[in-house]
């Protein structure tokens, strides 16, 4: 049984707590959160301790840390955990500054601890199946990838200001998905964006609607279509066109009931947001991390993957500002 | 070029007129209808003559008749045409009285003219494909057939009174479909019906909602689900379960546009009624009849098929009244 | 925290164990199974005791029993638990003999303990939504209900022999579903069945394919379409036609990936069987039972519901044998 | 009755011939084609004359011309017809050279004859419905348009060489669709393309796979996803995301039959190519042109629309070659 110290008792921390406690090889050992009441409530629910970061890092009973705290704490916590010899699961991103990410990853390498970056969508059963079917030759060679990623409704402008911008905060998942599906790093990126959803987002210096085009060494291409507001739930789809056909992962809908009347056929809209849509993915990525802890696997989604997704976000921003395709 | 005399200038006569005129081997030669103005308008549109029934039957230029007039004229016109040596296309049913049907068919046999009964649904591309895929072994042996057949809205009670009742007027198509798909005659029928849609239909002595169960010699079974009112267009589907899987022919919808919003995903409802849904079927059955005229085919849907469908309707009514399964 | 004694450590017992242990108000206290090794393995996994039936019934720490053992033990265990004052969750059926069911329920009434019968499908989110939308007036008044219920592949003939026959073993769920959706008891039943799937089932005196027609006091009707073998997974659908439209609960498919090629568009088939399809239903019914334990609810699915479903199965068998509609 | 002279007896000319002959106000008067046998066969079928271009232009009985001949003849024929005072329906494009297009349109303006450019997809019922629903406010303000346009299989390299390149030959339809749906001219274009389908296309100096991003004055954006080979029929879809939801026009499939088995659920692929998919559109655009002839309408798709679509194709090529977004 591996004891896990969980940093962050918020929404995403609670999702991980369920999976940590529910896995037969892992145990929620302690919860760390500057918001003490939140830490206590979550710890109480699972019979875990409340610790400070220092206590957790120094505690020899802790084998691994789950970092689900605020973004600006990730890199520091990773380094502390690495030096303490803990295995590390960290929510994306490592940091919003690429240089800081690289420093941090260098420390992890020196300390020789496993680091898994939680790009949860790689563990969505639909997207994973597309990747597996491509690998199995179902559609020949990959040619065009179309990623649709639209949130149900925009975040508050206060969040936008500290988010690092849409590319680093939201599109980063899609950059990782493009790399995951295509199995190679892109060689060029073009990005175009607008502020259409909420003027406050524009006032905060950010965009809320974007199209990105990636080009891969093979000549294959990908587009990403993003919006901070779909108006119909969480729109998460991919289409992968290959030399022998198409693989398409469609949305998961709230239910399978239809109502037919003179007004037409009404079906349920897609699952509301990531907590619903990616519930299975969060569980599957934790199962993978338990395999890492048990020495049965290497982290499939590494610090390098985290670095590359951020690099693409930075370069997309450069393209957005210059109006030019950027070579990578 | 075969000259066709068309009996009946109403809604269904007009559908046939388009296909007769549009076929490269057939020509709309004349229109016969007691409603003179209707006959004239239709004839004018296609450069055809207006004739009386007697003139048409006596006219040596007429090679074939299309009988799309009122139901109670069908048997008489069939006999007259048979005696005049014309090839015959007759809309279902031959007659509402089974004895009269049998007499009529005897006359046709004596005169040795081709008779095609217009069970249009056999020519629907979806249903035909199901039949063809069954024949090709796509699902092994047929076991259960589910026929859904629901009209968009009920007919007026005045029509109901002269219709012969729902089984002879509406379900007759489904009895024929069951025979067409299964390729054998049923050995037992059970029918249950209610008057739920319009009290005036009940007052006219008829039902408007029904379930029918047919049993076939092989042990395979079929159900028919009927209503005079769906509330969402024309619901025309079949499901055929076999020893190795399922074939299902779904509805054709008005268009392929969907609207997604907080209220869900709204798609178009099924095509409104038979003129829309079976447009392709009406054209295909005429192409078959042209093949019959040219000696390239025998009528695929014969007088015997018309007789059997009516026989099943009669027996279903007997079951409805007795509450017992009726052996055939 | 309510302590639960679980009778039966087999497939379905294991499903309940997860939900009992996972609920914040219930605890898996003990496991009882004549197969000692199975009981021990399951108990060990959740830190529960292994008990004999007598020990469990006598143990004052046990507040409720979950009866998921062999069918022929249900009625006896219900009575023992009732006399011991335990709350009872029992898998369907109470017993295969209706008189025995009635005796057993009388005992439960005398002892005044809550009894919940596990007709899991009532808690399927799709079917429940149909029921709720009907109640909310979404399609007016219910007129025709079509229940499709097909297992992926047939059970062994050895099971068939002790199953009580397809109507009591399999269709019983559909009888309950019809009562659940329509909210009234039927007044007539007609059943037709064949042995098409496996000759061994016929040799065991049973059928494997059936159509059933139920009539309700309002004149509304229902059909049930059953097969022991679909060939494409677990086919669990309902269609409810009302005076203002249709509600349809479609299958849940294995995934949302499609492959398009010259051969067509291939999507995943329905979930394999009940463990997959009804995972959410098993969890939801346990949540309801926890509400019953806590005094927040009365059992929504009572002994009477269990009795009525069995009664309909008996009457369907009578119809099958007589070829007549049976009045209820 | 308007007499129409048809230039071009090839595949697309034959499609128009059916619609011209089938419309109650128009008549196929003559056919002109350098391939004399083709002209004769088509003329014979509809009782039309064979004429030379000079004869048709000089014939006072000809009210309008349908130009469906080789691309390099379009501009000359438009000018001749304009000078002869004929109404003009011309297949896209007017010419592959933008300067020549502008000269030609100037002549048309001087002669003051109606000119309709046959961007058939504007008359597809699905796409038109999306445009109409947007206009009716169904999804608020347009924000992101996604156009998917993939041919079933690539043309021969010999055709590619004279086609003007993929943007002028194929994407031109999508540029027009973007303008049609959005109702405004874009202000920037970025294009990226690859030669992935057929090396012979690359050897001919062209691409066969592309992504294009258009930006509109409102900040709204559009992407076009193109391939010369889908491998699963003709993929013609649009998605229009607005401030209050999504409108999506899905493919039309070959039929509505599904086969379910252990291998999954197999449905028909999209209609094979434009002759099938756009049959209704070709008919509807001719109905519009008949309205133009009768003075009931102005051409909805004008020479300006033809010019703008070609302009966008030219600018997309400039972007492809420069790797930069091009301002318009």
Tab-separated table of C-alpha atoms in Angstrom, chain B residues 146-260:
chain	number	residue	atom	x	y	z
B	146	UNK	CA	-40.356	-5.659	-35.439
B	147	UNK	CA	-42.353	-3.373	-37.725
B	148	UNK	CA	-43.122	0.157	-36.551
B	149	UNK	CA	-45.706	1.974	-38.638
B	150	UNK	CA	-47.281	5.135	-37.325
B	151	UNK	CA	-49.040	7.821	-39.304
B	152	UNK	CA	-48.371	11.469	-38.469
B	153	UNK	CA	-52.019	12.292	-37.723
B	154	UNK	CA	-55.364	10.514	-37.917
B	155	UNK	CA	-57.672	10.593	-40.953
B	156	UNK	CA	-61.142	12.118	-40.619
B	157	UNK	CA	-63.805	9.799	-39.222
B	158	UNK	CA	-65.675	10.036	-42.542
B	159	UNK	CA	-62.740	8.327	-44.201
B	160	UNK	CA	-62.452	5.788	-41.407
B	161	UNK	CA	-66.051	4.694	-42.020
B	162	UNK	CA	-65.348	3.640	-45.633
B	163	UNK	CA	-61.784	2.496	-45.070
B	164	UNK	CA	-62.566	-1.093	-44.129
B	165	UNK	CA	-61.038	-0.486	-40.708
B	166	UNK	CA	-57.461	0.088	-39.630
B	167	UNK	CA	-56.248	-3.449	-40.356
B	168	UNK	CA	-57.534	-3.456	-43.958
B	169	UNK	CA	-56.593	0.163	-44.605
B	170	UNK	CA	-53.300	0.750	-42.807
B	171	UNK	CA	-51.931	-2.467	-41.275
B	172	UNK	CA	-52.357	-4.197	-44.646
B	173	UNK	CA	-49.066	-2.577	-45.669
B	174	UNK	CA	-47.371	-4.037	-42.600
B	175	UNK	CA	-48.816	-7.510	-43.212
B	176	UNK	CA	-47.340	-7.338	-46.694
B	177	UNK	CA	-44.028	-6.074	-45.300
B	178	UNK	CA	-43.871	-9.006	-42.864
B	179	UNK	CA	-44.440	-11.466	-45.727
B	180	UNK	CA	-41.936	-9.624	-47.946
B	181	UNK	CA	-39.160	-9.625	-45.352
B	182	UNK	CA	-39.729	-13.109	-43.937
B	183	UNK	CA	-40.354	-14.737	-47.301
B	184	UNK	CA	-43.039	-17.052	-45.890
B	185	UNK	CA	-46.709	-16.910	-44.921
B	186	UNK	CA	-47.535	-16.717	-41.201
B	187	UNK	CA	-49.374	-19.562	-39.462
B	188	UNK	CA	-50.929	-17.615	-36.590
B	189	UNK	CA	-51.993	-14.064	-35.812
B	190	UNK	CA	-52.904	-12.247	-32.602
B	191	UNK	CA	-54.109	-8.643	-32.603
B	192	UNK	CA	-54.911	-6.171	-29.870
B	193	UNK	CA	-56.224	-2.685	-30.456
B	194	UNK	CA	-57.528	0.404	-28.731
B	195	UNK	CA	-59.233	3.635	-29.546
B	196	UNK	CA	-56.935	6.180	-27.975
B	197	UNK	CA	-56.317	8.848	-30.601
B	198	UNK	CA	-59.728	10.173	-31.627
B	199	UNK	CA	-63.114	9.255	-30.055
B	200	UNK	CA	-64.740	9.789	-33.462
B	201	UNK	CA	-62.766	6.824	-34.777
B	202	UNK	CA	-64.111	4.686	-31.958
B	203	UNK	CA	-67.610	5.963	-32.654
B	204	UNK	CA	-67.105	4.837	-36.260
B	205	UNK	CA	-66.442	1.336	-34.917
B	206	UNK	CA	-62.733	1.316	-35.476
B	207	UNK	CA	-59.499	1.312	-33.490
B	208	UNK	CA	-56.539	3.653	-33.983
B	209	UNK	CA	-53.756	1.973	-32.007
B	210	UNK	CA	-52.719	-1.672	-32.296
B	211	UNK	CA	-50.143	-4.350	-31.668
B	212	UNK	CA	-50.149	-7.485	-33.828
B	213	UNK	CA	-48.094	-10.662	-33.359
B	214	UNK	CA	-47.504	-13.025	-36.295
B	215	UNK	CA	-45.957	-16.485	-36.048
B	216	UNK	CA	-44.196	-18.121	-38.991
B	217	UNK	CA	-43.738	-21.822	-39.802
B	218	UNK	CA	-40.056	-21.620	-38.847
B	219	UNK	CA	-40.970	-20.457	-35.354
B	220	UNK	CA	-39.855	-16.932	-36.214
B	221	UNK	CA	-42.206	-14.178	-35.079
B	222	UNK	CA	-43.111	-10.620	-36.041
B	223	UNK	CA	-44.786	-7.737	-34.250
B	224	UNK	CA	-46.464	-4.775	-35.829
B	225	UNK	CA	-46.863	-1.575	-33.844
B	226	UNK	CA	-49.447	0.808	-35.307
B	227	UNK	CA	-50.926	4.160	-34.485
B	228	UNK	CA	-52.985	6.566	-36.526
B	229	UNK	CA	-51.082	9.422	-34.851
B	230	UNK	CA	-47.409	9.630	-33.958
B	231	UNK	CA	-47.168	13.339	-33.271
B	232	UNK	CA	-43.691	13.477	-34.882
B	233	UNK	CA	-44.113	12.673	-38.573
B	234	UNK	CA	-44.311	9.348	-40.359
B	235	UNK	CA	-42.653	6.628	-38.290
B	236	UNK	CA	-41.636	3.785	-40.609
B	237	UNK	CA	-39.006	1.452	-39.263
B	238	UNK	CA	-38.173	-2.212	-39.212
B	239	UNK	CA	-35.842	-4.283	-37.068
B	240	UNK	CA	-34.948	-7.780	-38.132
B	241	UNK	CA	-33.182	-9.905	-35.550
B	242	UNK	CA	-31.387	-12.966	-36.871
B	243	UNK	CA	-29.220	-15.732	-35.546
B	244	UNK	CA	-26.106	-13.611	-36.162
B	245	UNK	CA	-27.224	-10.078	-35.442
B	246	UNK	CA	-29.629	-7.296	-36.267
B	247	UNK	CA	-30.589	-5.356	-39.376
B	248	UNK	CA	-32.449	-2.140	-38.704
B	249	UNK	CA	-33.959	0.314	-41.197
B	250	UNK	CA	-34.312	3.655	-39.480
B	251	UNK	CA	-36.480	6.612	-40.378
B	252	UNK	CA	-35.516	9.150	-43.020
B	253	UNK	CA	-35.472	12.588	-41.440
B	254	UNK	CA	-36.468	15.926	-42.943
B	255	UNK	CA	-32.910	17.185	-42.983
B	256	UNK	CA	-29.474	16.600	-41.495
B	257	UNK	CA	-29.154	19.800	-39.462
B	258	UNK	CA	-28.791	19.726	-35.687
B	259	UNK	CA	-29.057	22.583	-33.217
B	260	UNK	CA	-27.167	22.223	-29.942
